[in-house]
Coordinates of C-alpha atoms and ligand atoms in Angstrom, one line a residue:
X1 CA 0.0 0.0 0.0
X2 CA 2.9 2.6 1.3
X3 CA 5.0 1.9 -1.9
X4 CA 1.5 1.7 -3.8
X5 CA 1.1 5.5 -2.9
X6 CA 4.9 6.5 -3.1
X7 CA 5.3 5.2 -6.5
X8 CA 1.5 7.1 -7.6
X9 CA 2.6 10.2 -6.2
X10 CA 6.4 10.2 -8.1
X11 CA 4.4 9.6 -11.5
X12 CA 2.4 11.8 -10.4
X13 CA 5.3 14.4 -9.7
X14 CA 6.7 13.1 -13.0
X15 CA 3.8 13.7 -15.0
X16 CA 2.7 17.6 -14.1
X17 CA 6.8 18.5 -13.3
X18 CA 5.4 22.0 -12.8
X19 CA 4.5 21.3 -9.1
X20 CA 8.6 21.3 -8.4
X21 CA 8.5 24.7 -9.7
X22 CA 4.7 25.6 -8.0
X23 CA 5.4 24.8 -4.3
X24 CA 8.5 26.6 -4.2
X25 CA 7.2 29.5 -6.2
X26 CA 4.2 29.6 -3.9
X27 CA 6.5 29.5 -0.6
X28 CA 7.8 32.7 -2.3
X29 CA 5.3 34.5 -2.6
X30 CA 3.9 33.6 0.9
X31 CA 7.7 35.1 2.1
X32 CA 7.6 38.0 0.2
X33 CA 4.0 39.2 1.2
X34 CA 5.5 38.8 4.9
X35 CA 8.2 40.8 4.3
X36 CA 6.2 43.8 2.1
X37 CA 4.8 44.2 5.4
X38 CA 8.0 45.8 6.5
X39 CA 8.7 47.2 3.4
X40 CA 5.8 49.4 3.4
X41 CA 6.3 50.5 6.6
X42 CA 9.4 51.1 6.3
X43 CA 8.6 53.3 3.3
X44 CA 5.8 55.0 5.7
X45 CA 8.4 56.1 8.4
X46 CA 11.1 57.2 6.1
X47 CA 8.4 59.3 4.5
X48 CA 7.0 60.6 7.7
X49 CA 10.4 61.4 8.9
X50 CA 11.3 63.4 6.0
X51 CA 8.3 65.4 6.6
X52 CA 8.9 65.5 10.7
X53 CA 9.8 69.2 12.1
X54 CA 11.9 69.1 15.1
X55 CA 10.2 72.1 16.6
X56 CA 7.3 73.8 16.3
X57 CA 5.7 76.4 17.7
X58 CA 2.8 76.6 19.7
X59 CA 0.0 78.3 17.3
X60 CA -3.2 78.5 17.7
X61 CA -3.8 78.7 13.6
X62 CA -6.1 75.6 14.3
X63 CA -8.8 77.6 16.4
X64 CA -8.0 81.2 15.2
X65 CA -6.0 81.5 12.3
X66 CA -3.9 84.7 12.1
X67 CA -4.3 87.4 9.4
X68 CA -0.6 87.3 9.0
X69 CA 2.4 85.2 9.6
X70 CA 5.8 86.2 10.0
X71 CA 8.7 83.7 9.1
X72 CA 12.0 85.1 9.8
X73 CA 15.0 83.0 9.1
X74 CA 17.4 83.1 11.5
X75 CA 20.9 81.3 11.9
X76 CA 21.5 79.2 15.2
X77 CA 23.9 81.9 17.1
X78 CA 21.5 85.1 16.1
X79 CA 19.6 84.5 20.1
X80 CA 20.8 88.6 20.0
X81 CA 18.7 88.9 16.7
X82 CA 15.8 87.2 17.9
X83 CA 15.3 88.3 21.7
X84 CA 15.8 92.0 19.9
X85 CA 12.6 90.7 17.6
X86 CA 10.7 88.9 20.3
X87 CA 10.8 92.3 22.4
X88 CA 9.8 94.7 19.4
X89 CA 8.0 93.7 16.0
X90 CA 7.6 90.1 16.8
X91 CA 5.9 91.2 19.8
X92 CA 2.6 92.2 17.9
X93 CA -0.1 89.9 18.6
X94 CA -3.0 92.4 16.5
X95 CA -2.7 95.0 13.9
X96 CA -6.0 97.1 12.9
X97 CA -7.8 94.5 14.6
X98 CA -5.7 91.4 13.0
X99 CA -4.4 88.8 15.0
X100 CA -0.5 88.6 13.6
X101 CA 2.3 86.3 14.8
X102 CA 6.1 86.1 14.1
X103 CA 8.0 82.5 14.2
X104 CA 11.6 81.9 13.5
X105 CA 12.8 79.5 10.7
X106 CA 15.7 77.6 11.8
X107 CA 17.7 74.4 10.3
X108 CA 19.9 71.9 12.3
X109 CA 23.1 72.2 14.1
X110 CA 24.4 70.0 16.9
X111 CA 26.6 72.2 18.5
X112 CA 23.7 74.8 19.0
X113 CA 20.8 72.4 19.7
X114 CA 20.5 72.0 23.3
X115 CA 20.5 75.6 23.7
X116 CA 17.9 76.1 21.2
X117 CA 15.6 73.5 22.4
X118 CA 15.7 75.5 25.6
X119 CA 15.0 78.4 23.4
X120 CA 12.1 76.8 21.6
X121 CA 10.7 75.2 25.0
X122 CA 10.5 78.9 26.4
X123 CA 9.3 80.8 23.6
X124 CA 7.3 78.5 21.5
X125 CA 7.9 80.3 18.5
X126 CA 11.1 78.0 16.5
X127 CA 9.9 76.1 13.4
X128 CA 13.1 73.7 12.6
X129 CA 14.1 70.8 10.6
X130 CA 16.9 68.5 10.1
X131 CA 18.9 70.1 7.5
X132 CA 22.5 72.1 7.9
X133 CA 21.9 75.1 9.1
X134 CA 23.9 77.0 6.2
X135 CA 23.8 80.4 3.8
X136 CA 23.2 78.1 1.1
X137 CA 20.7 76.2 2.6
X138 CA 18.0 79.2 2.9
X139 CA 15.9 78.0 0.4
X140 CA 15.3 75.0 2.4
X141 CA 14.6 77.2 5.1
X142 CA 12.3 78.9 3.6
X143 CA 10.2 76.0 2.2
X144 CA 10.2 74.7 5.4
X145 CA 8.3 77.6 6.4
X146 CA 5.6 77.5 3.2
X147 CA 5.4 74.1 4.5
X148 CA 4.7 74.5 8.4
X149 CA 1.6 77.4 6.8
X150 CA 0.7 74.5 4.7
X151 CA 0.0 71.9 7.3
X152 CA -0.5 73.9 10.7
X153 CA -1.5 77.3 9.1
X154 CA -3.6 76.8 6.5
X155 CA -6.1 79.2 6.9
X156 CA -3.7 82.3 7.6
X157 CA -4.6 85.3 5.0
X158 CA -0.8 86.5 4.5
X159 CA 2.7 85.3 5.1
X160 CA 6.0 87.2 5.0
X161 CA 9.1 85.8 4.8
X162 CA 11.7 88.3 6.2
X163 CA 15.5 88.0 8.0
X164 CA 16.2 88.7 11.5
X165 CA 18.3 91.8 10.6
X166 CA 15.2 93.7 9.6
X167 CA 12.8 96.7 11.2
X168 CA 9.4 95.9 9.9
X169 CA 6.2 97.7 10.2
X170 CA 3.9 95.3 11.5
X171 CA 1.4 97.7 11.5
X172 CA 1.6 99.8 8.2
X173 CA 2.0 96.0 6.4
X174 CA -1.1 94.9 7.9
X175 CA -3.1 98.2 7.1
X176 CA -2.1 98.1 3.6
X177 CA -2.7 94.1 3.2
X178 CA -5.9 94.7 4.3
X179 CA -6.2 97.2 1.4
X180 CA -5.5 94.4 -1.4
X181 CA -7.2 91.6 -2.7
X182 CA -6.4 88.5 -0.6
X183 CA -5.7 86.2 -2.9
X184 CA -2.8 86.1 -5.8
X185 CA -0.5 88.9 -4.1
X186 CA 3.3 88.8 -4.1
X187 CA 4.8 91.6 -3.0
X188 CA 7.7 93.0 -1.3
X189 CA 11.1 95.2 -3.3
X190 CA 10.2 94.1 -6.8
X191 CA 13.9 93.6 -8.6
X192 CA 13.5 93.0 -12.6
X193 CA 15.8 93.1 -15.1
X194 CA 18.9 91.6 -12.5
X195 CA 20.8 88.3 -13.7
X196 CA 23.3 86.1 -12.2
X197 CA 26.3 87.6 -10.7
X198 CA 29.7 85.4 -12.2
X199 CA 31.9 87.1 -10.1
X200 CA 33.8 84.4 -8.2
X201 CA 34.3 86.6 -4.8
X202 CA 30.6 87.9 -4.7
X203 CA 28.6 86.4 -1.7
X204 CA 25.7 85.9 -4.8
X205 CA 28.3 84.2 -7.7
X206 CA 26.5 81.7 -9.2
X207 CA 28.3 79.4 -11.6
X208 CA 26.6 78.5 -15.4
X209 CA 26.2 75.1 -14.2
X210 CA 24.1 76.6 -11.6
X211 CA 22.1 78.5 -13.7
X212 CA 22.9 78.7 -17.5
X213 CA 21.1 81.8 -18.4
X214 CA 21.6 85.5 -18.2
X215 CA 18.2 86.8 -16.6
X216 CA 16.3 86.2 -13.9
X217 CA 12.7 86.4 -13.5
X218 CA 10.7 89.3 -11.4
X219 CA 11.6 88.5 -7.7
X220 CA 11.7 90.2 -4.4
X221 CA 14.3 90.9 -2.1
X222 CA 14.8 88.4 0.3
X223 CA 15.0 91.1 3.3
X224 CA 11.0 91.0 2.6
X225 CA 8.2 89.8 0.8
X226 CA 5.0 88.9 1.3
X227 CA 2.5 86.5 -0.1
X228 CA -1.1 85.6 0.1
X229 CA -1.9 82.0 1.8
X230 CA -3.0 80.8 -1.8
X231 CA 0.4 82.1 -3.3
X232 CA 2.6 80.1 -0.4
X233 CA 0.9 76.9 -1.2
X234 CA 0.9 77.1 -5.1
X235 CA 4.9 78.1 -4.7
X236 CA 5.4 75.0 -2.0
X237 CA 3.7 72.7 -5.0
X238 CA 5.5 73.3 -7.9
X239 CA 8.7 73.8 -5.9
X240 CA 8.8 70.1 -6.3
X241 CA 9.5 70.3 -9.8
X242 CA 11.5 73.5 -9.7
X243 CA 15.7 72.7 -9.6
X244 CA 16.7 73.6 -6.7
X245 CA 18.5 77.1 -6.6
X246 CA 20.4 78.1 -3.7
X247 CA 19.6 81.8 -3.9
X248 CA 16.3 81.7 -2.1
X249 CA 14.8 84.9 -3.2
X250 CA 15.5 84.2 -6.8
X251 CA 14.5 80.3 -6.4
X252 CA 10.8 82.2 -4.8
X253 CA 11.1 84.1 -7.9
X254 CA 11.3 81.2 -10.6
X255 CA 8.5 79.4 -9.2
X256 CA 6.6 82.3 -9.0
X257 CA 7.4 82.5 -13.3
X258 CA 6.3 78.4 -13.5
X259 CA 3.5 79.9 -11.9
X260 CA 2.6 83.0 -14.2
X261 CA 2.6 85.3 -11.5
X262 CA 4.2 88.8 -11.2
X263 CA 5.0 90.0 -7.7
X264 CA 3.2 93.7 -7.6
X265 CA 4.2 96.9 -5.5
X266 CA 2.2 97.3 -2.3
X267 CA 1.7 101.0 -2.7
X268 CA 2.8 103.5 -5.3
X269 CA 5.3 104.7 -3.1
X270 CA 8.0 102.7 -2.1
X271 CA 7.9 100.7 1.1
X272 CA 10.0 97.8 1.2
X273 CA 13.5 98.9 2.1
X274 CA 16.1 96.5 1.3
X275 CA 18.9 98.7 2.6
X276 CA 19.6 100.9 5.3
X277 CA 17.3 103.8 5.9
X278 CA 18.4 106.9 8.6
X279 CA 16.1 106.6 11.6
X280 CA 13.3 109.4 11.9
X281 CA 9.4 108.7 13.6
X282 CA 7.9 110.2 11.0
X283 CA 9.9 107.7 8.0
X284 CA 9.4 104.6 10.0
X285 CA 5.8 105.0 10.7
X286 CA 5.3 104.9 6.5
X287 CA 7.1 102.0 5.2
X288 CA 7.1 98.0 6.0
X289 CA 11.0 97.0 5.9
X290 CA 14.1 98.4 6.4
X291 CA 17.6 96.4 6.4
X292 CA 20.8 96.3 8.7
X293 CA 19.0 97.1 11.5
X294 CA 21.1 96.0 14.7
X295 CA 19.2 94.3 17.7
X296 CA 20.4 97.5 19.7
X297 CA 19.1 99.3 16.6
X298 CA 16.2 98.0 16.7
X299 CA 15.3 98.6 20.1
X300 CA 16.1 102.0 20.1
X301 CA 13.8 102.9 17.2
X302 CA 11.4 100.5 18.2
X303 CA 11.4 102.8 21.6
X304 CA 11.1 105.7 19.7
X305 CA 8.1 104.8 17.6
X306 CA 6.1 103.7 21.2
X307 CA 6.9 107.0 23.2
X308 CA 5.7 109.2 19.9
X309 CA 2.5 107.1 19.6
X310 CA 0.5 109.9 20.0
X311 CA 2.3 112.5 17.8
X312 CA 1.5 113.8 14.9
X313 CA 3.8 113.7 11.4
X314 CA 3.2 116.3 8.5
X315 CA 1.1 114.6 5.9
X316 CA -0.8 112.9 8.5
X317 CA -5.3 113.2 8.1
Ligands
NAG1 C1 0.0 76.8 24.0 O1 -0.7 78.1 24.0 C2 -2.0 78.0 24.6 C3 -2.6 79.4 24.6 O2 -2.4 80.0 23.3 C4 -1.8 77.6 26.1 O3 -3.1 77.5 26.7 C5 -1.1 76.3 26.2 O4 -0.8 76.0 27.5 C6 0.2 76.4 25.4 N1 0.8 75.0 25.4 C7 2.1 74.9 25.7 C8 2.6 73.5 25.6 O5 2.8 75.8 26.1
NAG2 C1 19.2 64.3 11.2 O1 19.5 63.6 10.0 C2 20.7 62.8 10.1 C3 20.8 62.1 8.8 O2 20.6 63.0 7.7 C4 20.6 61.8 11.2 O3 21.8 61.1 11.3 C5 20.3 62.5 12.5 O4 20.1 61.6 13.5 C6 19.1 63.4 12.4 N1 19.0 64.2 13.6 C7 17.9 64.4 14.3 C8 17.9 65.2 15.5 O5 16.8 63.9 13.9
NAG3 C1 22.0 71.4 3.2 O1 21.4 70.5 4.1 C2 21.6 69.1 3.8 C3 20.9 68.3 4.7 O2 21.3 68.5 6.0 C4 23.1 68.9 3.7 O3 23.3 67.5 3.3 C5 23.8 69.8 2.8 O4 25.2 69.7 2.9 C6 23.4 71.2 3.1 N1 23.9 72.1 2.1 C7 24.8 73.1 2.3 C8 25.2 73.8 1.1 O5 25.1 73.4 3.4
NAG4 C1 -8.3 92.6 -7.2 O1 -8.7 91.5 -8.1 C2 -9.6 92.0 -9.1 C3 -10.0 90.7 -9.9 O2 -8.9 89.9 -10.1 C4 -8.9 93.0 -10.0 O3 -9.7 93.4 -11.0 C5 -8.5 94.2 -9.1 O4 -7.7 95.1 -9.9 C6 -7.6 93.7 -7.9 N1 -7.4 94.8 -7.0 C7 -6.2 95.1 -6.6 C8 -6.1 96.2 -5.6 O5 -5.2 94.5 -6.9
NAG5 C1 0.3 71.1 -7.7 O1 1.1 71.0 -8.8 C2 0.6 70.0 -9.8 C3 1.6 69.9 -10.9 O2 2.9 69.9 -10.4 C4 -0.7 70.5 -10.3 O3 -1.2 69.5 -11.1 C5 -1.7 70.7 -9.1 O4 -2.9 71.2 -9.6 C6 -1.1 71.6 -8.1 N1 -1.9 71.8 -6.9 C7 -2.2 72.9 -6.3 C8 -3.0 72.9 -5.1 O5 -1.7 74.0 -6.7

């Protein structure tokens, strides 16, 4: 009977051969499917991670989304800059009736970290990432901060990017935003007509490989611009197809082209400064940005503008 059976199933084995290849194939399978398991997961972390901030701030964009957002990039040893900020412009929490906040952008740096985390803990106002915190890294910096509006801030009306060496007008910004249509604005100092620099000691050289042609699109200074909610997410999207550019102001700019839109002036006078601007009430009180501004700087003027509150300026109704 046994050798009955043995012999039945070996001409069976020899007559349909394909169950040699069959059980092993099927074994295969069964091993692989385990083991996609893991692979997907996998896949799902190192996606999440890539997307993980390593601080954020505490908003409250989920119950009452600001008006206006202010990301100001910021370098890991500026604490100077920033407690300047935090005690001045950043300071605004509502501007003709707007509720406005200011959060830093910051990358990664491990000498730096621990005091930053104490920093962030304090504060609650650091948005940061895992990337070197580097010059030439900015325009990772900033998308980081299109991409923190995108996911936690979605509902904000405006967002400017701006540095931490800057006086800005909280105030006079949010008075004119409020004067402009809310959707499809870019704004800030307009620069047109400028091209690559190919001078090898400039801070802004930029090699052909780099960028081949002559002419860059319309941007804005760097020092300051300022978007609509609807601009920042349309310039996060296609940023995924625009070649990265290490000039972040000019990378803003060429997606802003991809996109087919100009960046227009806030005001027929100008109001974005991108360079230094002597102190007087009366100037401050009538534009957005000014540049170089030292913390000590800042302070000062910032002083000035509070005790004159109540003055008047020429020109004013
Ligand atoms: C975040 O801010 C809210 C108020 O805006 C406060 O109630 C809450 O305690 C804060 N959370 C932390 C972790 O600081
Ligand atoms: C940052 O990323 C590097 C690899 O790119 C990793 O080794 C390091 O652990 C990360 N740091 C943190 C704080 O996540
Ligand atoms: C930018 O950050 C990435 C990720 O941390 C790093 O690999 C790269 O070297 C940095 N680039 C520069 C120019 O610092
Ligand atoms: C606002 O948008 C409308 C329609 O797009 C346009 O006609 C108008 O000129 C815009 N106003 C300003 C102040 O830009
Ligand atoms: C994002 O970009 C893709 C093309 O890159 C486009 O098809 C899509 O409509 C864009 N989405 C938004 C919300 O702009």
């Amino acid at each position: 009977m046994k050798k009955f059976l043995a012999s039945s199933c070996f001409k069976l084995l020899q007559k349909h051969k394909f169950i040699l290849f069959l059980v092993p194939s099927l074994l295969t399978l069964i091993i692989l499917g385990y083991l996609s398991q893991y692979t997907v997961d996998y896949l799902h972390v190192a996606k999440l991670s890539d997307h993980s901030f390593l601080m954020l701030p505490n908003s409250s964009c989920q119950t009452r989304p600001p008006f206006l957002v202010l990301l100001v990039t910021s370098a890991q040893d500026q604490l100077v800059a920033r407690s300047a900020i935090r005690q001045t412009w950043g300071r605004v929490r509502t501007a003709h009736g707007q509720r406005v906040v200011t959060y830093f952008l910051l990358g990664y740096s491990r000498e730096h970290q621990e005091q930053l985390q104490k920093e962030s803990s304090l504060h609650k106002d650091i948005i940061q990432k895992n990337f070197t915190d580097t010059y030439y890294n900015l325009t990772l910096k900033v998308l980081m901060g299109l991409e923190w509006v995108n996911r936690f801030c979605p509902s904000v009306s405006f967002v400017m990017k701006t540095d931490s060496d800057m006086f800005v007008n909280v105030d006079y910004l949010t008075k004119l935003l409020l004067r402009m249509n809310h959707t499809n604005i870019f704004t800030g100092f307009v620069m047109r007509n400028l091209g690559p620099i190919r001078d090898k000691s400039s801070k802004w050289y930029v090699s052909e490989q780099e960028y081949p042609q002559n002419g860059y699109p319309p941007f804005c200074s760097g020092t300051g611009y300022v978007m609509s909610a609807d601009v920042a997410n349309r310039v996060l999207n296609i940023s995924r197809i625009v070649p990265h550019f290490k000039l972040e102001d000019v990378y803003i700019g060429l997606c802003l082209a991809e996109l087919k839109i100009d960046p227009v002036e806030i005001h027929s006078e100008r109001k974005f400064f991108n360079g230094k601007v002597t102190f007087s009430v009366c100037e401050f009180r009538k534009l957005i940005t000014v540049h170089q501004v030292n913390p000590s700087e800042l302070l000062i003027y910032w002083k000035s503008l509070a005790d004159t509150a109540d003055e008047h300026c020429p020109g004013d109704v």
